[in-house]
């Protein structure tokens, strides 16, 4: 159970003093449901309001606080004109200006002859100094009401910075003195404040430096949050590893046959990764391994070898992929490679229905199906495996952590191999996949050719189409990608459809159109026509992003490339450069191009290394976007900026591993305190696993 000391923090936002139901609803949308979520909603920058008496030196627009004596109200003739109040500020005149004013309010706030402190943006127009709509107007004795450094929070509609400020103050009041879970030596060395003090400081920066991610308060909070994250992952990992799995040791016969049929040799990286996987499968503990390899690095064959290893040892293997297209493509490739091996490969997606589905299910249940390839449908309850030994998940970033866990429950402690084509920056790999072992294919097959990438204005479209005439005449095939950020955006769909029509007019009968809104069987038809070279141009939305493999396609045109994220562009480009032909990728952009968009396109032009692209993506967009956290419901950090504070991670990781090694049940005095930390960061589930284990 969560320690009672935390109860106040986990109570509902509406228990906050002075925050009524209307406000608490808005705050909930912004921060989250609890008092703690308000306290964890940190300001993202700070406004400095220096106190100035002498305004003569003010030349540029400047935020400041000053003391004024009101001399005269200049009421305008009509409401369309601003209301001006002439004030005297230590020998200078300052005009305070209001548009859309309420007269009573103004007279009330700034009565003639009185002295007030006002704070706001001062501007100079020639000799005249002006402050429009002061942020604060207070009496001298209330000077404390104007902050010198004012924290500014990320806000949503309806929540003002003042409201957020007030809520944060109230929430901070409710933070109890918590036991210190960090080591005394670290605290002393770093000069860190306590957790409570650190949160307080983060909400009340006194200088610019206080606000920086390198400040002691922010470092401490990040350390705490990362420690909770790493402890949870190390706990999950320890528990997984403890579960005795099955030792799977194949004879190597099927693999040998497979390799002798392949027209190529495995790369050294592939060989290394295969042996890492084999060692894991052979061990009596469960495998939980992440296989990272850039697009086209040859993960499929590695996966197949692992599956054959399971089959040789008398187990079933399953391969799960996120989209129908990808599943069917895997199935086509793998079942073909398996024919000479005499292995029975079956396909199961949501589209296999009725009698056919029952037949497949019974083969899975009686063990006749040796390799099963499918979508999520594989893991619905009616799918019962006879003797499942290995599960491979392809293109993993589309599956959430929850699914990863659910999946490992299927079958008794099955080995799990996750394959991802999205290179993940090191720090992120550790924070999101810290429960897994890591294998990397860091070498591309020698057959892969560099892609010539160019960035062009959309105005060159005509010339591009002209060039296509030549390419098609030479028998080359082309992907033409139109943006479809959300599959529900009708206008985007229209883009692809319209492009299909214009291109069909130029290249009659040679163009196909594929998008996510199509029924699956239509997608197959279109895709197959392209594979069989019946069509030469495939107009597509991002459905082709993941995995599609047509070696003869060597030209990719991406329209409105500025609307795509870096990793998406990288994935898309990975569809070409697969065959023997020189490949070209044209990134067409539309005006106006934002700074980040230009940087993204420059990165694409300058490198094909997925890891470099991923690091750049992290810098440009932040962790949440890189991993697609929004869609997948992956955990996001509240107090940590992975981009700026990632260097803490290796230290935290080491400490977490060491803690769990010496105190696996967290029952030492320090362990008990660390449990409080885990509860604080919602790791209740992981704590339960300690008890269960
Ligand atoms: P990805 O890692 O993107 O899933 P694939 O497994 O689809 O890559 O492989 C891309 C292409 O490279 C496939 O056509 C595959 O047959 C080929 N390939 C894989 N390994 C090698 C290799 N060692 N040498 C040459 N070609 C290879
Ligand atoms: Mg693949």
XYZ file of C-alpha atoms and ligand atoms in Angstrom:
721
model
C 0.000 0.000 0.000
C 1.060 3.545 -0.657
C 2.521 5.099 2.504
C -0.011 7.301 4.315
C 2.385 10.222 4.218
C 1.696 10.533 0.459
C -2.089 10.529 0.719
C -2.435 14.308 0.655
C -0.437 14.459 -2.563
C -2.542 11.843 -4.261
C -5.819 13.503 -3.356
C -7.948 15.138 -6.003
C -7.094 18.601 -7.302
C -10.373 20.014 -5.993
C -9.084 19.592 -2.460
C -6.745 22.508 -3.172
C -7.600 25.576 -1.154
C -9.417 28.304 -3.044
C -9.611 26.384 -6.327
C -13.272 25.915 -7.185
C -14.793 23.144 -9.289
C -14.640 25.144 -12.511
C -10.934 25.848 -12.139
C -10.026 22.425 -10.920
C -11.543 20.910 -14.026
C -9.366 23.093 -16.236
C -6.308 22.412 -14.113
C -6.933 18.692 -14.339
C -6.797 18.890 -18.112
C -3.559 20.781 -17.906
C -1.659 18.976 -15.161
C -3.358 15.738 -14.262
C -5.802 14.632 -11.608
C -3.951 14.993 -8.320
C -2.414 17.610 -6.079
C 0.931 16.054 -6.919
C 0.389 16.535 -10.633
C -0.007 20.261 -9.988
C 3.218 20.304 -7.966
C 4.952 18.426 -10.795
C 3.780 20.908 -13.411
C 6.902 23.033 -13.499
C 7.313 26.481 -15.057
C 9.103 26.404 -18.390
C 10.548 29.868 -18.288
C 10.792 32.861 -16.065
C 10.081 36.572 -16.439
C 12.419 39.035 -14.792
C 10.816 42.255 -13.546
C 13.673 44.363 -12.236
C 12.753 47.305 -10.037
C 13.876 50.531 -11.710
C 13.571 54.035 -10.343
C 15.248 55.913 -13.137
C 13.536 55.276 -16.457
C 15.597 57.734 -18.511
C 17.948 55.020 -19.597
C 15.185 52.794 -20.967
C 15.721 52.639 -24.735
C 14.385 49.285 -25.819
C 11.180 47.520 -24.895
C 11.674 46.329 -21.348
C 9.788 44.536 -18.637
C 10.156 46.355 -15.309
C 8.568 47.452 -12.080
C 8.609 51.074 -11.006
C 7.027 53.554 -8.620
C 4.724 56.192 -10.120
C 2.640 59.088 -8.923
C -0.519 59.625 -10.957
C -0.716 63.155 -12.431
C -3.580 63.216 -14.876
C -6.233 61.052 -16.548
C -6.696 61.720 -20.268
C -10.106 60.429 -21.074
C -10.511 59.828 -24.825
C -13.414 61.226 -26.855
C -14.608 57.840 -27.923
C -14.110 54.281 -26.777
C -12.263 53.521 -29.943
C -9.319 55.426 -28.554
C -7.159 54.368 -25.640
C -7.428 55.789 -22.157
C -4.161 57.471 -21.150
C -2.912 58.222 -17.670
C 0.078 60.477 -17.229
C 2.255 59.445 -14.320
C 5.432 60.804 -12.906
C 8.247 58.361 -12.239
C 11.272 59.895 -10.506
C 11.536 62.881 -12.763
C 10.338 61.232 -15.983
C 6.859 60.971 -17.357
C 5.352 57.603 -18.032
C 2.065 57.158 -19.842
C -0.034 54.211 -18.788
C -2.317 53.168 -21.621
C -5.467 51.047 -21.654
C -7.423 49.760 -24.612
C -10.862 48.264 -24.061
C -10.841 49.613 -20.558
C -13.401 49.738 -17.792
C -13.353 53.325 -16.583
C -14.282 52.568 -12.983
C -11.534 50.018 -12.742
C -8.915 52.439 -13.983
C -9.964 55.276 -11.709
C -10.002 52.852 -8.846
C -6.561 51.470 -9.562
C -4.748 54.695 -10.384
C -6.416 57.656 -8.637
C -4.907 61.084 -9.364
C -2.377 62.178 -6.781
C -1.653 58.718 -5.402
C 1.474 56.615 -5.572
C 1.515 53.056 -6.898
C 3.946 50.371 -7.915
C 3.301 49.205 -11.442
C 4.900 46.453 -13.446
C 4.776 45.747 -17.145
C 6.398 46.272 -20.507
C 7.769 49.796 -21.016
C 8.304 51.127 -24.528
C 9.839 54.345 -25.763
C 8.277 56.378 -28.578
C 10.681 59.256 -29.125
C 10.696 61.165 -25.880
C 7.576 59.464 -24.608
C 7.654 56.383 -22.368
C 4.617 54.176 -22.360
C 3.368 51.135 -20.463
C 0.358 49.409 -21.981
C -1.875 47.366 -19.664
C 0.370 46.926 -16.610
C 0.489 43.352 -15.332
C 0.483 44.569 -11.748
C -0.758 47.733 -10.050
C -0.344 47.665 -6.253
C 0.023 50.009 -3.314
C 3.509 50.579 -1.974
C 2.892 48.502 1.101
C 1.929 45.548 -1.114
C 5.192 45.480 -3.004
C 5.565 41.768 -2.221
C 2.705 41.004 -4.579
C 4.952 41.743 -7.559
C 7.481 38.978 -8.114
C 10.962 39.953 -9.271
C 11.242 36.623 -11.046
C 7.905 35.341 -12.179
C 7.618 31.684 -13.131
C 5.738 31.144 -16.373
C 3.975 27.822 -16.779
C 3.019 25.874 -19.856
C -0.687 26.641 -20.103
C -3.784 25.553 -21.917
C -6.856 27.493 -22.825
C -8.732 28.801 -19.818
C -5.876 28.533 -17.346
C -4.043 31.790 -16.718
C -0.536 31.957 -15.401
C -1.885 33.572 -12.252
C -4.258 30.697 -11.620
C -1.543 28.129 -12.221
C 0.744 30.056 -9.913
C -1.854 30.068 -7.168
C -2.605 26.380 -7.591
C 1.093 25.546 -7.478
C 1.506 27.526 -4.254
C -1.360 25.636 -2.668
C -0.082 22.284 -3.877
C 3.391 22.971 -2.522
C 1.854 23.645 0.895
C 0.664 20.047 0.942
C 4.034 18.447 0.385
C 5.117 16.733 3.580
C 8.679 16.286 4.749
C 9.594 13.038 3.073
C 12.282 10.615 4.153
C 15.535 11.230 2.259
C 15.942 8.374 -0.212
C 19.169 9.587 -1.770
C 22.539 8.783 -0.256
C 23.855 11.383 2.103
C 27.221 11.486 0.352
C 25.633 12.277 -2.995
C 23.456 14.998 -1.509
C 26.471 16.527 0.161
C 28.719 16.274 -2.862
C 26.178 17.819 -5.205
C 24.901 20.310 -2.664
C 21.364 19.280 -3.502
C 18.325 20.465 -1.549
C 15.777 17.978 -0.206
C 13.045 16.804 -2.576
C 10.523 19.149 -1.018
C 12.868 22.108 -1.070
C 13.851 21.315 -4.656
C 10.235 21.370 -5.811
C 9.716 24.621 -3.973
C 12.752 26.176 -5.647
C 11.717 24.925 -9.053
C 8.446 26.818 -8.671
C 10.110 29.914 -7.205
C 13.173 30.659 -9.254
C 15.031 33.640 -7.779
C 17.392 34.108 -10.702
C 17.636 32.962 -14.320
C 20.179 30.412 -13.231
C 17.723 28.884 -10.759
C 15.505 28.151 -13.610
C 18.070 26.351 -15.745
C 18.020 22.573 -16.049
C 21.503 22.645 -14.526
C 20.305 24.251 -11.286
C 20.644 22.158 -8.156
C 16.899 21.962 -7.666
C 16.202 20.802 -11.212
C 19.082 18.349 -11.165
C 17.838 16.821 -7.950
C 14.300 16.463 -9.255
C 15.504 14.915 -12.495
C 17.693 12.519 -10.562
C 14.733 11.441 -8.447
C 12.469 10.926 -11.413
C 15.093 9.018 -13.365
C 15.921 6.923 -10.346
C 12.278 5.923 -9.983
C 12.198 5.081 -13.695
C 15.388 3.011 -13.579
C 14.501 1.206 -10.358
C 11.186 0.219 -11.905
C 12.870 -1.069 -15.050
C 15.574 -2.922 -13.172
C 12.920 -4.500 -10.945
C 10.882 -5.570 -13.977
C 14.005 -6.915 -15.584
C 15.087 -8.826 -12.502
C 11.690 -10.383 -12.223
C 11.659 -11.380 -15.875
C 15.106 -12.817 -15.622
C 14.208 -14.801 -12.559
C 11.330 -16.504 -14.280
C 12.816 -19.693 -15.391
C 12.220 -19.979 -19.068
C 12.988 -22.886 -21.258
C 16.377 -23.620 -22.608
C 15.961 -23.639 -26.370
C 18.816 -25.117 -28.297
C 18.341 -25.860 -31.953
C 20.389 -28.328 -33.956
C 21.315 -25.773 -36.590
C 20.114 -28.037 -39.399
C 17.346 -25.768 -40.648
C 19.528 -22.748 -40.415
C 22.237 -24.370 -42.453
C 19.733 -25.209 -45.166
C 18.386 -21.673 -45.101
C 21.803 -20.064 -45.375
C 22.738 -22.301 -48.265
C 19.631 -21.122 -50.143
C 20.283 -17.416 -49.603
C 21.949 -15.465 -52.409
C 24.099 -13.585 -49.875
C 26.285 -14.010 -46.817
C 25.263 -12.649 -43.455
C 27.095 -9.490 -42.480
C 29.366 -9.639 -39.450
C 26.875 -7.599 -37.487
C 24.113 -10.075 -38.358
C 26.291 -12.993 -37.299
C 27.133 -11.349 -34.006
C 23.514 -10.570 -33.234
C 22.410 -14.092 -34.140
C 24.865 -15.512 -31.676
C 23.721 -13.114 -28.921
C 20.170 -14.266 -29.482
C 21.142 -17.926 -29.495
C 23.018 -17.613 -26.247
C 19.957 -16.044 -24.665
C 17.598 -18.696 -25.990
C 19.859 -21.446 -24.777
C 20.058 -20.084 -21.258
C 17.469 -21.385 -18.802
C 16.258 -17.826 -18.213
C 13.833 -15.908 -20.274
C 15.162 -13.783 -23.125
C 14.060 -10.182 -23.296
C 16.100 -8.582 -26.008
C 15.766 -5.488 -28.160
C 17.247 -5.759 -31.623
C 17.971 -2.377 -33.112
C 18.921 -2.073 -36.713
C 18.443 0.666 -39.205
C 16.027 0.206 -42.088
C 17.452 -2.271 -44.523
C 20.055 -3.618 -42.129
C 18.562 -7.099 -42.540
C 16.629 -7.795 -39.378
C 14.111 -10.101 -40.986
C 16.624 -12.804 -41.741
C 17.998 -12.580 -38.218
C 14.468 -12.968 -36.895
C 13.878 -15.962 -39.128
C 17.044 -17.667 -37.909
C 15.842 -17.223 -34.330
C 12.460 -18.707 -35.276
C 14.143 -21.686 -36.931
C 16.223 -22.180 -33.822
C 12.985 -22.549 -31.855
C 11.478 -24.882 -34.455
C 14.561 -27.093 -34.472
C 14.188 -27.513 -30.745
C 10.543 -28.530 -31.142
C 8.934 -25.216 -30.240
C 6.622 -22.881 -32.088
C 7.722 -19.372 -32.987
C 5.536 -16.323 -33.539
C 6.267 -13.096 -35.387
C 4.070 -10.102 -34.770
C 4.055 -6.913 -36.851
C 1.918 -3.784 -36.528
C 0.254 -3.524 -39.934
C -1.497 -5.857 -42.290
C 0.782 -4.939 -45.178
C 3.859 -5.707 -43.198
C 2.505 -8.979 -41.862
C 1.595 -10.150 -45.339
C 4.951 -9.190 -46.689
C 6.756 -11.029 -43.907
C 4.531 -14.003 -44.515
C 5.204 -14.012 -48.256
C 8.957 -13.817 -47.751
C 9.278 -16.180 -44.846
C 6.925 -18.837 -46.081
C 8.785 -18.869 -49.387
C 12.122 -19.259 -47.649
C 10.610 -22.018 -45.543
C 9.270 -24.144 -48.412
C 12.608 -25.905 -49.036
C 12.922 -26.417 -45.292
C 9.565 -28.153 -45.028
C 8.354 -25.792 -42.327
C 4.676 -24.964 -41.939
C 4.164 -21.199 -41.710
C 0.682 -19.781 -41.071
C -0.807 -16.312 -41.244
C -3.242 -14.837 -38.747
C -4.673 -11.322 -38.831
C -8.089 -9.824 -38.152
C -8.896 -10.578 -41.762
C -8.730 -14.342 -41.477
C -12.315 -15.142 -40.564
C -14.777 -17.999 -40.171
C -13.746 -21.465 -41.250
C -10.314 -20.403 -42.369
C -9.605 -18.818 -39.018
C -10.761 -21.917 -37.163
C -8.504 -24.071 -39.268
C -5.529 -21.822 -38.493
C -6.391 -21.707 -34.805
C -6.542 -25.470 -34.636
C -3.154 -25.765 -36.343
C -1.720 -23.341 -33.807
C -3.296 -25.291 -30.972
C -2.166 -28.733 -32.131
C 1.328 -27.614 -33.037
C 1.140 -28.219 -36.789
C 1.745 -24.511 -37.282
C 5.439 -24.163 -36.567
C 5.804 -20.486 -37.362
C 2.881 -18.111 -36.918
C 2.948 -14.615 -38.422
C 0.317 -12.053 -37.566
C -0.863 -8.741 -36.192
C -2.158 -8.079 -32.675
C -4.764 -10.666 -33.540
C -2.150 -13.208 -32.469
C -2.645 -12.257 -28.898
C -6.373 -12.369 -28.524
C -7.613 -14.890 -26.013
C -8.820 -17.543 -28.430
C -5.333 -18.041 -29.844
C -3.843 -20.943 -27.943
C -0.386 -22.123 -28.765
C 0.700 -25.711 -28.434
C 4.253 -25.037 -27.407
C 5.267 -21.460 -27.925
C 8.954 -20.843 -27.365
C 9.764 -17.533 -29.010
C 7.879 -14.367 -29.801
C 9.330 -11.755 -32.127
C 7.776 -8.318 -32.304
C 8.724 -6.337 -35.374
C 8.778 -2.559 -35.630
C 8.235 -2.243 -31.982
C 7.867 1.488 -31.497
C 4.280 1.163 -32.519
C 3.482 -1.147 -29.665
C 3.154 0.332 -26.206
C 4.819 -0.975 -23.091
C 1.531 -2.424 -21.909
C 1.291 -4.581 -25.011
C 4.847 -5.716 -24.498
C 3.963 -6.894 -21.033
C 0.668 -8.499 -22.044
C 2.447 -10.399 -24.713
C 5.008 -11.919 -22.455
C 2.193 -13.505 -20.455
C 1.242 -15.643 -23.432
C 2.862 -19.023 -23.155
C 5.026 -19.990 -20.250
C 7.941 -17.584 -19.920
C 8.489 -17.451 -23.672
C 11.590 -15.778 -25.032
C 10.930 -12.348 -26.465
C 12.832 -10.576 -29.196
C 11.783 -7.073 -30.119
C 12.987 -5.701 -33.451
C 12.929 -2.002 -34.109
C 13.941 -0.094 -37.187
C 13.795 3.209 -35.402
C 17.209 3.778 -33.980
C 16.664 5.192 -30.546
C 19.118 7.621 -28.985
C 21.086 5.974 -26.212
C 19.467 7.860 -23.385
C 16.008 7.008 -24.600
C 16.864 3.371 -25.106
C 17.853 3.192 -21.483
C 14.793 4.986 -20.144
C 12.239 3.086 -22.198
C 13.844 -0.267 -22.781
C 16.000 -0.498 -19.694
C 14.342 -3.797 -18.863
C 15.771 -5.418 -21.995
C 19.142 -6.445 -23.302
C 20.299 -4.623 -26.379
C 21.601 -5.977 -29.676
C 22.552 -3.747 -32.550
C 23.025 -4.380 -36.249
C 25.330 -1.495 -36.979
C 26.357 -2.484 -40.475
C 24.364 -2.475 -43.671
C 24.443 -5.268 -46.229
C 27.073 -4.518 -48.850
C 24.355 -4.569 -51.472
C 22.839 -1.421 -50.077
C 23.592 1.648 -52.123
C 23.715 5.174 -50.772
C 20.625 7.182 -51.669
C 21.064 10.490 -53.435
C 18.839 12.858 -51.463
C 17.814 16.268 -52.749
C 15.688 19.030 -51.341
C 13.571 20.865 -53.904
C 10.885 23.498 -53.946
C 7.462 22.208 -54.913
C 7.662 24.700 -57.805
C 9.956 22.208 -59.524
C 7.128 19.687 -59.694
C 6.764 19.957 -63.475
C 10.445 19.234 -64.023
C 10.244 16.303 -61.606
C 7.384 14.777 -63.556
C 9.311 15.261 -66.800
C 12.236 13.290 -65.355
C 9.888 10.515 -64.336
C 9.117 9.878 -67.994
C 12.729 8.872 -68.490
C 12.888 6.798 -65.317
C 9.729 4.859 -66.121
C 10.963 4.229 -69.648
C 14.021 2.597 -68.069
C 11.718 0.327 -66.055
C 12.317 2.001 -62.709
C 9.615 2.186 -60.067
C 8.641 5.156 -57.962
C 7.060 5.831 -54.576
C 5.215 9.125 -54.410
C 4.354 9.996 -50.836
C 1.783 12.557 -49.769
C 1.455 13.613 -46.161
C -1.279 12.151 -44.062
C -0.483 13.081 -40.570
C -3.774 12.011 -39.094
C -5.660 9.419 -41.023
C -8.837 11.325 -40.292
C -7.730 14.492 -42.001
C -9.873 14.547 -45.096
C -7.899 17.282 -46.800
C -4.750 15.179 -46.643
C -6.489 12.230 -48.138
C -7.616 14.530 -50.913
C -3.934 15.359 -51.494
C -3.064 11.780 -52.234
C -6.166 11.212 -54.320
C -5.618 14.405 -56.302
C -1.974 13.499 -56.914
C -3.040 10.056 -58.048
C -5.346 11.668 -60.564
C -2.817 14.127 -61.957
C -0.176 11.434 -62.279
C -2.607 8.972 -63.837
C -3.348 11.569 -66.490
C 0.363 11.754 -67.315
C 1.123 8.041 -66.961
C -2.165 6.325 -67.788
C -2.579 2.870 -66.301
C 0.784 2.964 -64.575
C -0.170 4.541 -61.284
C -1.521 2.943 -58.093
C -2.928 4.595 -54.981
C -2.681 3.183 -51.494
C -3.754 4.736 -48.199
C -4.738 3.737 -44.700
C -8.468 4.233 -45.202
C -8.681 1.434 -47.769
C -10.016 -1.973 -46.903
C -7.177 -4.426 -46.393
C -7.904 -6.534 -49.449
C -7.693 -3.459 -51.677
C -4.332 -2.629 -50.156
C -3.095 -6.111 -51.023
C -4.261 -5.782 -54.611
C -2.539 -2.435 -55.072
C 0.626 -3.545 -53.325
C 0.827 -6.773 -55.305
C 0.366 -4.932 -58.587
C 3.339 -2.757 -57.655
C 5.466 -5.716 -56.600
C 4.677 -7.446 -59.910
C 5.628 -4.245 -61.759
C 2.140 -3.918 -63.214
C 2.213 -0.364 -61.916
C 5.295 1.842 -61.871
C 4.263 4.688 -59.619
C 2.750 4.085 -56.218
C 1.068 7.133 -54.721
C 0.902 6.499 -51.015
C 0.370 8.004 -47.643
C 2.656 6.942 -44.848
C 1.199 3.419 -44.799
C 4.307 2.425 -46.694
C 6.518 3.858 -44.009
C 7.112 0.646 -42.197
C 8.869 -2.313 -43.667
C 7.667 -2.469 -47.264
C 10.330 -4.055 -49.459
C 10.302 -3.634 -53.252
C 13.932 -3.667 -54.412
C 13.153 -2.390 -57.902
C 11.669 0.836 -56.542
C 14.543 3.294 -56.573
C 12.931 6.713 -56.660
C 11.048 8.281 -53.807
C 9.316 11.600 -53.996
C 7.972 13.046 -50.780
C 5.588 15.958 -51.079
C 5.393 18.556 -48.333
C 8.377 16.893 -46.768
C 8.453 19.716 -44.226
C 5.381 18.228 -42.575
C 7.069 14.946 -41.727
C 9.180 14.181 -38.696
C 12.795 13.155 -39.138
C 12.362 9.545 -38.194
C 9.383 9.280 -40.496
C 11.393 10.671 -43.392
C 14.190 8.292 -42.584
C 11.821 5.340 -42.524
C 10.297 6.389 -45.807
C 13.643 6.820 -47.496
C 14.625 3.391 -46.228
C 12.150 1.935 -48.743
C 14.581 2.686 -51.572
C 18.237 1.863 -52.103
C 17.394 -1.786 -51.686
C 18.177 -3.118 -55.112
C 21.081 -2.823 -57.509
C 19.946 0.505 -58.964
C 21.171 3.920 -57.894
C 18.367 5.447 -55.820
C 17.148 9.011 -55.552
C 15.012 10.649 -52.907
C 13.419 14.015 -53.647
C 12.120 16.003 -50.730
C 9.669 18.564 -52.072
C 8.830 21.425 -49.763
C 6.326 24.198 -49.777
C 6.781 27.756 -48.524
C 7.106 29.107 -45.903
C 9.681 26.801 -44.396
C 10.161 27.116 -40.643
C 13.626 26.991 -39.117
C 13.164 23.531 -37.675
C 11.728 22.235 -40.921
C 14.742 23.520 -42.811
C 17.065 21.888 -40.281
C 15.210 18.599 -40.576
C 15.542 18.587 -44.355
C 19.229 19.488 -44.076
C 19.828 16.585 -41.738
C 18.138 14.267 -44.229
C 20.317 15.526 -47.035
C 23.528 15.192 -45.081
C 23.258 11.707 -43.572
C 21.671 8.280 -43.880
C 22.818 7.093 -40.493
C 19.699 6.360 -38.481
C 21.438 6.888 -35.176
C 22.612 10.372 -36.084
C 19.157 11.177 -37.377
C 17.606 9.947 -34.149
C 19.907 12.121 -32.037
C 19.056 15.140 -34.181
C 15.385 14.324 -33.926
C 15.660 14.229 -30.163
C 17.307 17.637 -30.140
C 14.790 19.165 -32.511
C 11.604 17.676 -31.160
C 12.084 16.310 -27.690
C 11.681 12.822 -26.340
C 7.897 12.554 -26.368
C 7.654 13.261 -30.053
C 10.556 11.046 -31.030
C 9.003 7.989 -29.475
C 5.511 8.925 -30.530
C 4.565 8.910 -26.863
C 1.343 10.732 -27.568
C -0.048 7.911 -29.628
C 1.372 4.960 -27.793
C 0.786 6.052 -24.223
C 4.413 5.529 -23.283
C 5.498 7.143 -20.075
C 6.666 10.730 -20.309
C 8.888 12.512 -17.849
C 7.461 15.391 -15.897
C 10.458 16.792 -14.074
C 13.223 15.750 -16.421
C 14.326 17.068 -19.739
C 15.940 14.031 -21.324
C 17.429 16.268 -23.979
C 19.208 18.449 -21.434
C 19.657 16.180 -18.448
C 20.334 12.878 -20.158
C 23.884 12.843 -18.834
C 22.486 11.948 -15.414
C 21.151 8.711 -16.750
C 24.226 6.472 -16.731
C 24.889 7.470 -13.121
C 21.315 6.783 -12.131
C 21.352 3.468 -13.959
C 24.463 2.323 -12.131
C 22.952 3.256 -8.806
C 19.644 1.522 -9.579
C 21.380 -1.700 -10.585
C 23.525 -1.621 -7.484
C 20.525 -0.981 -5.219
C 18.540 -3.901 -6.611
C 21.551 -6.185 -6.478
C 22.138 -5.578 -2.794
C 18.507 -5.178 -1.777
C 16.262 -6.894 -4.337
C 13.131 -6.559 -2.220
C 13.828 -2.995 -1.095
C 13.416 -3.989 2.512
C 16.488 -2.342 4.025
C 15.931 1.013 5.745
C 17.019 2.810 2.582
C 14.958 0.409 0.484
C 11.839 1.421 2.404
C 12.544 5.058 1.631
C 13.074 4.219 -2.028
C 9.659 2.606 -2.070
C 8.233 6.000 -1.136
C 10.066 7.404 -4.139
C 8.575 4.703 -6.366
C 5.054 5.424 -5.123
C 5.627 9.108 -5.646
C 6.278 8.412 -9.328
C 3.384 5.994 -9.758
C 5.408 2.804 -9.872
C 2.822 0.944 -7.806
C 2.748 -1.959 -10.242
C 6.465 -2.531 -10.022
C 6.335 -2.510 -6.237
C 3.681 -5.182 -6.368
C 5.968 -7.334 -8.446
C 8.497 -7.285 -5.614
C 5.885 -8.744 -3.339
C 4.674 -11.307 -5.835
C 8.217 -12.320 -6.676
P 15.060 -4.460 -42.251
O 16.171 -4.484 -41.261
O 14.696 -3.078 -42.681
O 13.865 -5.242 -41.799
P 15.195 -6.445 -44.250
O 15.321 -7.571 -43.326
O 13.854 -6.193 -44.864
O 15.666 -5.119 -43.537
O 16.329 -6.573 -45.352
C 16.447 -5.638 -46.386
C 16.921 -6.340 -47.647
O 18.279 -6.718 -47.518
C 16.155 -7.605 -47.934
O 15.867 -7.630 -49.293
C 17.100 -8.712 -47.524
O 16.896 -9.897 -48.272
C 18.462 -8.112 -47.817
N 19.550 -8.611 -46.971
C 19.490 -8.962 -45.673
N 20.695 -9.345 -45.198
C 21.563 -9.235 -46.240
C 22.973 -9.482 -46.393
N 23.721 -9.910 -45.393
N 23.514 -9.257 -47.604
C 22.764 -8.803 -48.628
N 21.449 -8.568 -48.554
C 20.838 -8.760 -47.383
Mg 11.921 -5.219 -41.321
